[in-house]
Amino acid sequence: MGPENEARVGVDPGVACHDGTVGAQVPAAPESRAAEGRKGVSLHWKRMAVSMILGLAAGVAVILLFNPHVDDDVETAVTATQAPGFLVLALVALAVMLIADAWSLLILTRIIRPDVPWWRVVGVAFEAHLVGGATSFGGIEIPYQVVVLRSLGLTVSQATSTVMVKGVIHTTVLVFAALVAFIPVAGSPITTLQRWILLGVLGLILVGWVIGTLWVRRPLGMSLLPAAARRRVASFADALREFRQMGWEVLAKVTAAQLVYWVCMFSLIPLVLLALGYRGRLVPIAVGQAVLQVLMPLSPLPGGAGVAEVGYLELIGRMIPGDIRVASLIMWRVLTWLIPLALGALAMGLRGVKRHE
């Protein structure tokens, strides 16, 4: 793949390259990072485009399967919008949500590098939405952020720990929000089967956390790892200890930012529904969205495509009038998938322009 359709970013010599090799742990000068990127992580734009097409196709297929007359329903719902001001509020909530997420990453990054430009870190957070929303099977945004943070002067363990600590707090807040679905007074919209699926997903997350924590804390577990992996895990644990030494204030700030993120996220569907004239109960809608956010990573397609649409129609669609069901789904997907993806592409483009000035 040539330079015209491939974007490469600098990578630490100790990070596994795309050909599977791993370089020596030798600090690289800032001016050499571009050269390192030539043998490091790369984004293949054609593959990302194919993934996006597959994701959009899956979403459209689900919508058409559940509602063949989608064009009539969307036109009727949009023209019947009673309170467009709620759509403005939804856009504001989306902006606050994205800023809170970027602020979390900035807080953790500046613990290690207080002099790092804030706009560079914000750009990394925005670009992660593009990478995560345009690539299949998910998770690629994690190593991508690590690589770009390396270009800001962080070591491998520092960059990895920064991204992982943010991710753990992000997921923990979501898990606690999803557990509200099991409280009877919350008006949970999930069925018995969906409740068991949710319990299974949450159980796997809990088991992963426990096993991971015990594994790195026990000499036996560390000894079973390959030497290269053992060094990575040890450096990651050292960086985590560095974060813990910063006190509870940092943890509180990041947790607060993630709470703001999820509150804004859970407000999007209610705001969209209010704009379309819905005046029913909103708490079950928010609870249903929390459950949906836990289930979406089960999709191998970008942006949770397929699972997101089916989950929306099954969890939330059953609680709202049929004439606004599909329109609200489309508007929600635009807010939570397409707009963040477009902003990430803009951030990546601006970073490329800045680099070549």
XYZ file of C-alpha atoms in Angstrom:
357
model
C 0.000 0.000 0.000
C 1.455 3.319 -1.035
C 1.686 6.649 0.764
C -1.301 7.996 -1.063
C -3.698 5.779 0.867
C -1.805 4.970 4.016
C -1.234 7.119 7.103
C 1.649 6.150 9.377
C 2.417 7.389 12.841
C 5.617 7.206 14.850
C 6.088 4.241 17.147
C 8.464 3.446 19.939
C 11.232 1.024 18.925
C 9.999 -1.353 21.604
C 6.505 -1.537 20.139
C 5.733 -4.465 17.892
C 5.930 -3.442 14.255
C 3.360 -4.348 11.643
C 5.619 -7.105 10.363
C 5.638 -8.713 13.804
C 9.159 -7.672 14.786
C 10.033 -5.843 17.981
C 12.783 -3.288 18.151
C 15.244 -2.670 20.943
C 14.274 -0.579 23.933
C 16.338 2.460 22.943
C 14.899 5.962 23.465
C 14.308 7.731 20.165
C 14.897 11.387 19.512
C 11.821 13.375 18.440
C 13.250 13.991 14.993
C 13.601 10.248 14.403
C 10.001 9.365 15.175
C 8.810 9.904 11.628
C 11.444 7.459 10.421
C 10.373 4.954 13.058
C 6.796 5.280 11.840
C 7.829 3.953 8.451
C 8.282 0.517 10.034
C 5.591 0.865 12.688
C 1.857 1.115 13.059
C -0.023 2.084 9.936
C -3.624 2.879 9.064
C -4.769 1.466 5.755
C -7.408 3.824 4.479
C -8.849 1.399 1.940
C -9.394 -1.213 4.633
C -10.955 1.388 6.903
C -13.262 2.456 4.071
C -14.295 -1.158 3.448
C -14.944 -1.636 7.167
C -17.069 1.490 7.274
C -19.065 0.352 4.237
C -19.658 -3.040 5.841
C -20.714 -1.370 9.087
C -23.130 0.992 7.362
C -24.491 -1.859 5.249
C -25.100 -3.960 8.356
C -26.904 -1.072 10.040
C -29.079 -0.392 7.006
C -29.839 -4.107 6.615
C -31.018 -4.363 10.208
C -33.220 -1.287 9.851
C -34.770 -2.563 6.623
C -35.308 -6.002 8.134
C -37.207 -4.572 11.102
C -38.946 -1.829 9.135
C -39.129 -2.078 5.312
C -40.937 1.291 5.100
C -38.097 3.208 6.664
C -38.209 6.074 4.139
C -41.813 6.924 4.971
C -41.232 6.687 8.710
C -38.138 8.882 8.644
C -39.802 11.537 6.499
C -42.917 11.549 8.680
C -40.949 11.741 11.931
C -38.542 14.444 10.790
C -41.251 16.660 9.342
C -43.263 16.175 12.530
C -40.416 17.234 14.809
C -42.044 19.270 17.539
C -39.089 20.589 19.519
C -35.914 21.051 17.428
C -34.333 22.822 20.398
C -33.781 19.397 21.933
C -31.609 18.493 18.944
C -29.446 21.512 19.720
C -29.172 20.299 23.302
C -28.187 16.865 21.983
C -25.359 18.433 19.976
C -24.230 20.351 23.061
C -24.288 17.132 25.093
C -22.238 15.429 22.383
C -19.661 18.231 22.465
C -19.403 18.074 26.273
C -19.091 14.299 26.078
C -16.165 14.423 23.644
C -14.426 17.192 25.600
C -14.776 15.247 28.870
C -13.245 12.185 27.253
C -10.317 14.204 25.904
C -9.879 15.930 29.262
C -9.483 12.533 30.947
C -6.600 11.689 28.654
C -5.064 15.144 29.143
C -5.148 14.837 32.959
C -3.287 11.522 32.893
C -0.821 12.592 30.221
C 0.172 15.762 32.044
C 1.017 13.768 35.159
C 3.955 12.415 33.183
C 4.589 15.310 30.798
C 3.241 18.566 32.296
C 4.579 20.541 29.350
C 2.743 18.603 26.648
C 0.524 20.912 24.503
C -3.110 20.385 25.444
C -4.286 20.499 21.847
C -2.015 17.608 20.886
C -3.549 15.348 23.523
C -7.079 16.460 22.630
C -6.264 15.633 19.030
C -5.175 12.124 20.039
C -8.478 11.556 21.851
C -10.473 12.765 18.847
C -8.442 10.660 16.423
C -9.165 7.602 18.551
C -12.861 8.005 17.717
C -11.980 7.788 14.024
C -9.765 4.734 14.451
C -12.221 2.945 16.728
C -15.255 3.869 14.630
C -13.776 2.955 11.255
C -11.988 -0.326 11.991
C -13.466 -3.784 12.436
C -13.259 -5.815 15.644
C -12.397 -2.692 17.681
C -9.540 -2.173 20.073
C -7.158 -0.710 17.493
C -7.678 2.761 18.942
C -5.793 1.643 22.075
C -2.407 0.900 20.422
C -2.970 3.871 18.130
C -3.199 6.250 21.093
C -0.129 4.642 22.662
C 1.879 5.196 19.493
C 0.851 8.832 19.089
C 1.448 9.582 22.781
C 4.945 8.198 22.272
C 5.520 10.984 19.769
C 4.754 13.449 22.583
C 7.649 12.137 24.670
C 6.091 9.384 26.783
C 7.788 6.020 27.147
C 6.076 2.814 26.081
C 4.958 1.940 29.625
C 3.858 5.507 30.356
C 1.793 5.805 27.175
C 0.293 2.348 27.637
C -0.591 2.987 31.256
C -2.130 6.363 30.427
C -4.456 4.830 27.864
C -5.243 1.742 29.934
C -5.958 3.628 33.165
C -8.362 5.885 31.290
C -9.954 2.834 29.670
C -10.405 1.005 32.972
C -12.104 4.002 34.590
C -14.213 4.516 31.468
C -15.398 0.896 31.511
C -15.896 0.761 35.279
C -18.294 3.705 35.249
C -20.225 2.094 32.385
C -20.445 -1.248 34.198
C -21.904 0.389 37.308
C -24.395 2.272 35.117
C -25.417 -0.945 33.379
C -25.961 -2.666 36.729
C -28.835 -0.224 37.302
C -30.763 -2.395 34.825
C -31.058 -5.041 37.561
C -32.753 -2.651 40.003
C -36.534 -3.162 39.767
C -37.422 0.505 40.328
C -35.250 1.541 37.368
C -37.877 0.267 34.951
C -35.352 -1.848 33.063
C -36.433 -2.629 29.485
C -34.383 -5.837 29.214
C -35.944 -9.262 28.890
C -34.876 -12.360 30.808
C -32.636 -13.527 27.939
C -31.079 -10.082 27.603
C -30.505 -10.001 31.359
C -28.535 -13.247 31.171
C -26.508 -11.960 28.218
C -25.730 -8.771 30.129
C -24.748 -10.794 33.200
C -22.438 -12.887 31.023
C -20.722 -9.850 29.532
C -20.332 -8.151 32.916
C -19.077 -11.414 34.402
C -16.413 -11.730 31.713
C -15.274 -8.163 32.376
C -15.059 -8.843 36.116
C -13.179 -12.112 35.608
C -10.762 -10.375 33.250
C -10.043 -7.656 35.816
C -9.516 -10.151 38.651
C -7.334 -12.518 36.649
C -5.298 -9.669 35.195
C -4.713 -8.130 38.626
C -3.740 -11.392 40.295
C -1.610 -12.468 37.342
C 0.702 -9.465 37.402
C 0.943 -9.510 41.204
C 2.000 -13.149 41.518
C 5.535 -14.324 40.650
C 4.144 -17.547 39.201
C 1.871 -15.734 36.796
C 4.670 -13.461 35.642
C 7.025 -16.412 35.181
C 4.606 -18.073 32.771
C 4.769 -15.111 30.405
C 7.346 -14.905 27.597
C 10.349 -12.718 28.424
C 9.263 -9.894 26.094
C 5.697 -9.902 27.477
C 7.032 -10.088 31.034
C 9.081 -6.934 30.503
C 6.036 -5.145 29.092
C 3.787 -6.170 31.969
C 6.445 -5.188 34.521
C 6.919 -1.767 32.947
C 3.158 -1.327 32.819
C 2.908 -2.166 36.535
C 5.693 0.324 37.309
C 3.828 3.065 35.458
C 0.617 2.209 37.316
C 2.462 2.628 40.601
C 3.538 6.045 39.361
C -0.097 6.997 38.847
C -1.082 5.708 42.286
C 1.548 7.903 43.892
C -0.222 10.957 42.502
C -3.000 10.482 45.048
C -6.772 10.226 44.856
C -7.197 13.700 43.405
C -6.124 12.583 39.948
C -8.349 9.508 40.104
C -11.270 11.676 41.229
C -10.773 14.111 38.353
C -10.638 11.382 35.718
C -13.628 9.597 37.249
C -15.582 12.878 37.300
C -14.749 13.475 33.656
C -15.914 9.977 32.753
C -19.115 10.459 34.739
C -19.771 13.597 32.706
C -19.038 11.594 29.553
C -21.572 8.881 30.360
C -24.236 11.267 31.643
C -24.040 13.138 28.358
C -24.022 9.879 26.407
C -27.117 8.593 28.200
C -28.900 11.902 27.584
C -28.600 11.692 23.800
C -31.429 9.253 23.086
C -33.879 10.976 25.473
C -33.075 14.338 23.855
C -33.582 12.918 20.366
C -36.891 11.381 21.411
C -38.050 14.614 23.031
C -37.255 16.428 19.790
C -39.444 13.940 17.943
C -42.370 14.533 20.285
C -41.914 11.646 22.731
C -43.184 12.472 26.211
C -42.981 9.111 27.958
C -40.693 7.860 30.732
C -37.031 8.698 30.197
C -35.308 6.705 32.957
C -35.928 3.306 31.289
C -34.606 4.818 28.047
C -31.363 5.848 29.727
C -31.035 2.451 31.428
C -31.588 0.724 28.100
C -28.828 2.787 26.533
C -26.421 1.822 29.323
C -27.122 -1.848 28.626
C -26.746 -1.222 24.909
C -23.304 0.351 25.377
C -22.128 -2.805 27.153
C -23.406 -5.075 24.368
C -22.164 -3.064 21.370
C -18.515 -4.216 21.637
C -19.776 -7.731 20.827
C -20.068 -6.628 17.192
C -17.013 -7.269 14.982
C -17.979 -4.350 12.747
C -16.989 -0.674 13.184
C -19.004 1.329 15.678
C -20.790 -1.760 16.969
C -22.764 -1.889 13.705
C -25.444 -4.542 13.636
C -25.516 -5.103 17.378
C -26.192 -1.392 17.960
C -29.193 -1.325 15.639
C -30.664 -4.627 16.811
C -30.063 -3.675 20.440
C -31.672 -0.269 19.984
C -34.786 -1.664 18.351
C -35.113 -4.444 20.945
C -34.212 -2.508 24.103
C -35.478 0.979 23.352
C -37.660 0.612 20.286
C -40.235 -1.380 22.222
C -40.804 1.568 24.586
C -41.402 4.305 21.999
C -44.015 4.920 19.301
C -43.399 3.074 16.064
C -43.498 6.179 13.876
C -40.358 7.635 15.505
C -38.487 4.394 16.212
C -36.308 4.284 13.091
C -35.829 8.045 12.868
C -34.553 8.194 16.447
C -32.232 5.255 15.776
C -30.701 6.960 12.749
C -30.273 10.263 14.575
C -28.662 8.498 17.539
C -26.195 6.693 15.270
C -25.300 9.933 13.536
C -24.611 11.581 16.897
C -22.649 8.764 18.503
C -20.873 7.250 15.487
C -20.665 9.400 12.381
C -20.077 12.830 13.946
C -17.254 11.650 16.290
C -15.734 9.790 13.352
C -15.813 12.927 11.199
C -14.281 15.020 13.993
C -11.530 12.430 14.374
C -10.779 12.605 10.667
C -10.614 16.404 10.914
C -8.222 16.196 13.889
C -5.994 13.729 12.066
C -5.982 15.901 8.973
C -5.072 19.019 10.961
C -2.241 17.153 12.669
C -0.909 16.104 9.284
C -1.075 19.652 7.971
C 0.695 20.970 11.083
C 3.431 18.342 10.767
C 4.210 19.365 7.195
C 4.306 23.125 7.867
